[in-house]
């Protein structure tokens, strides 16, 4: 006992000291933000999840950036919005000028040839360019201005100016120091006319392993990667001398205040809330409604936290893998849509703070939203009728069968969703109960995020419940629904000539009146085909510590602008 | 004094048996249909019409979940415990009876078993497909056995160090906390319901094996066993007629304790989200919902009571059984 006593006193003293001293979070300029999933891959060519997208936007700069405040795109690396000139009915010339202040980390200027290099990388055979092609395949060529090394013109199919500048510009000096790709043009790479050169570059690019080592392609963004623990955290450090610091009054897109950003991967929503309450997190976006309301009602939490809510362009969907035999028929997909009780789901998982939609266009965008379409209602009887119209017949055992007696197809489904997300689980449970009542067996598959991504890419899911987000300024659905993107970013496998035609027309038109007509027609087609059903549009709910000061919230994902958060100065002791 | 003890004994026995009988009845009465979430009454407090024990954050009735969870307890923990004890009993008895020298075999059999044993390194994959995995293990062993039929060295008789092998495996498994071991295996590849039962059995058999080995060592050294051996009884006859009748009561006493341990382990796994699939309701899963609604005390209280009552009852029965019998006398 005598030996234990000094130890106990020491422990008590240490506890008192630690409880009296401020926590590291209060003294450091690090901002800790919750992520639901790891970025997994930070190769700028393969950005396919929100965490990776957020990181790339902090490491690299694009020519333009989507801005909700501006209701469109704003210049980022570009000195101003580009000028356009129609070359003919299908081609558009878009001329950009890069900011003169923009430099790479080695001090060399960001030039038009870097943009040309980026476009060549995005068209280089042998590289994983499928996603880039789905998004930016409309850019066919680049013409450098011989008089001005920062001026260039893009030759694009279609009229969407935003798409022409919304990709990370890569450093030629780091990825192709000898400038070997300068000898080949974008059209030549597209036509695979220089296979040896392309293959050699692809080999060098792949050997850099940018997926895990993004620091090998240092961007001209304000941050650099200092630490990445897979599945745990990712830390970015602000560059000590970033080129935009030289600007006397930098615009919002070129502001970067936090010295250090640490993104902590916490898939489970309840664990993330606990971490926020314990002071281990500073900012939590997309918080479940129940948790958000509970924190708002807690006197202790309201003293320490600030809360923000904003309408978003993100929506919860149930996507059908149309390649599955049971889901190939659109009537089947329509029937299954009637098994989601959307009003009840909004009430249960969003506490009423969400709004249903007939399509992937937000109802807030009134001109484009097709309000003449009826909202899908919860109607099991209607579902039965549609299943019968689709050729399904109920067997004596109660299950649904279709096809010949030799090779019948059984209507049996699995619902996959990211584990640990309550709103996904609520929707899955509600659907399973409704489907089971009709005799449709449903298996629930809550899955770890990276595994789920692999399964979705491999087309191994039946029904996927997840969040999708869009932008109100670009109506290019090529990557999501065009048949050319099947197996790349079109994870439903939806392929329809009429839809392809409408998507291409939407990209090609810039006239608002025409766009409205096309969008409404497209929504009607989607309502009939139902490659996915939109359950509801979300509100972003953001809780953050008060020490962060004003949080620049936005309806665009991820709901906040991390680089523009300016932590309050600590009070002088 | 003895009357008081007998009365106390009876009361505890009745209470414990009654509780366990209640769990059994609940398991058989539990609805088999998939419950419909009541989305208009999520996280509803208990003692209200429609949901007397409350609802969870998904709108599922806590009472129904408890009933369905009791069926999972009966249909998973009890078979897993029986499997655990059988595995431990067979291995422990064999090690205690044959020890390191008494069991001999030809070398090619030993090689075949060793190769099949190496297949256990792929335990997570095997647990995902138990039947196919077992067939592959047998096939791997057979592939080694068949080509060695002509090799001279493969025909030699070798002693199987059964006792050392068993104690090595026991010490190895006991050196790793069971929870960490099970979570590690389950996290690599989520096992099916059968796979989970097999996983629990394969990681928890060591206690039963130790007990059976020790008891078998004691009984095998007794004079009447020696006499029987001299009379000419085979090893199997010795085990069946003279060893097992004296060792199985110990195993029977171990059953409630093993069931209790496995219920605790399975509940912990479900709480952590690595146990049974979400289609299978369990008390652990119900307990885990309290993380989504920390103020919903009923989500911790009801499954906590069910769990505590069942484990205490099983321990009580095991304790009462131990008082009544001592097989080593």
mmCIF file of C-alpha atoms in Angstrom, chain A residues 268 270-271 277 290-291 294 341 344-345 347-348 417 421-423 425-427 429-430 432-434 436 442-446, chain B residues 33-42 56-60 190 277-281 285 288-295:
data_model
loop_
_atom_site.group_PDB
_atom_site.id
_atom_site.type_symbol
_atom_site.label_atom_id
_atom_site.label_comp_id
_atom_site.label_asym_id
_atom_site.label_seq_id
_atom_site.Cartn_x
_atom_site.Cartn_y
_atom_site.Cartn_z
ATOM 1 C CA UNK A 268 -19.803 5.404 -38.425
ATOM 2 C CA UNK A 270 -22.540 7.833 -34.187
ATOM 3 C CA UNK A 271 -18.796 7.533 -33.594
ATOM 4 C CA UNK A 277 -18.614 16.124 -28.733
ATOM 5 C CA UNK A 290 -31.383 13.006 -35.312
ATOM 6 C CA UNK A 291 -27.867 13.594 -34.043
ATOM 7 C CA UNK A 294 -29.937 16.296 -30.320
ATOM 8 C CA UNK A 341 -42.215 5.187 -48.643
ATOM 9 C CA UNK A 344 -42.088 8.388 -44.080
ATOM 10 C CA UNK A 345 -38.374 8.088 -44.826
ATOM 11 C CA UNK A 347 -39.793 12.062 -41.559
ATOM 12 C CA UNK A 348 -37.870 9.226 -39.941
ATOM 13 C CA UNK A 417 -25.328 0.527 -48.835
ATOM 14 C CA UNK A 421 -25.009 5.491 -42.289
ATOM 15 C CA UNK A 422 -28.421 5.531 -40.534
ATOM 16 C CA UNK A 423 -30.413 7.104 -43.385
ATOM 17 C CA UNK A 425 -30.114 1.699 -43.350
ATOM 18 C CA UNK A 426 -33.566 3.150 -42.680
ATOM 19 C CA UNK A 427 -34.364 3.221 -46.402
ATOM 20 C CA UNK A 429 -35.046 -1.677 -43.907
ATOM 21 C CA UNK A 430 -38.237 0.024 -45.077
ATOM 22 C CA UNK A 432 -37.036 -4.802 -47.370
ATOM 23 C CA UNK A 433 -40.178 -4.863 -45.223
ATOM 24 C CA UNK A 434 -42.361 -3.673 -48.114
ATOM 25 C CA UNK A 436 -40.936 -9.046 -48.273
ATOM 26 C CA UNK A 442 -34.413 -8.944 -50.015
ATOM 27 C CA UNK A 443 -30.976 -9.326 -48.527
ATOM 28 C CA UNK A 444 -29.387 -6.321 -46.840
ATOM 29 C CA UNK A 445 -25.700 -5.755 -47.446
ATOM 30 C CA UNK A 446 -24.209 -2.949 -45.373
ATOM 31 C CA UNK B 33 -41.631 -12.545 -40.592
ATOM 32 C CA UNK B 34 -39.432 -9.567 -41.337
ATOM 33 C CA UNK B 35 -40.575 -6.734 -39.077
ATOM 34 C CA UNK B 36 -41.895 -3.564 -40.659
ATOM 35 C CA UNK B 37 -40.237 -0.426 -39.323
ATOM 36 C CA UNK B 38 -42.677 2.087 -37.913
ATOM 37 C CA UNK B 39 -41.131 5.181 -39.460
ATOM 38 C CA UNK B 40 -43.579 7.509 -37.767
ATOM 39 C CA UNK B 41 -42.487 6.343 -34.325
ATOM 40 C CA UNK B 42 -38.716 6.074 -34.382
ATOM 41 C CA UNK B 56 -35.128 1.828 -32.060
ATOM 42 C CA UNK B 57 -33.877 4.666 -34.313
ATOM 43 C CA UNK B 58 -34.979 2.693 -37.384
ATOM 44 C CA UNK B 59 -38.523 2.362 -36.059
ATOM 45 C CA UNK B 60 -38.207 -1.344 -35.258
ATOM 46 C CA UNK B 190 -17.534 -11.505 -43.106
ATOM 47 C CA UNK B 277 -25.436 -10.230 -41.172
ATOM 48 C CA UNK B 278 -28.020 -7.483 -40.582
ATOM 49 C CA UNK B 279 -30.760 -9.859 -41.696
ATOM 50 C CA UNK B 280 -30.325 -11.792 -38.457
ATOM 51 C CA UNK B 281 -31.600 -9.908 -35.406
ATOM 52 C CA UNK B 285 -27.226 -5.477 -32.673
ATOM 53 C CA UNK B 288 -25.508 -1.204 -30.699
ATOM 54 C CA UNK B 289 -28.430 1.009 -31.786
ATOM 55 C CA UNK B 290 -28.003 2.978 -28.569
ATOM 56 C CA UNK B 291 -25.002 4.627 -30.214
ATOM 57 C CA UNK B 292 -27.388 6.313 -32.643
ATOM 58 C CA UNK B 293 -29.650 7.485 -29.831
ATOM 59 C CA UNK B 294 -27.616 7.723 -26.620
ATOM 60 C CA UNK B 295 -30.535 9.132 -24.648
#
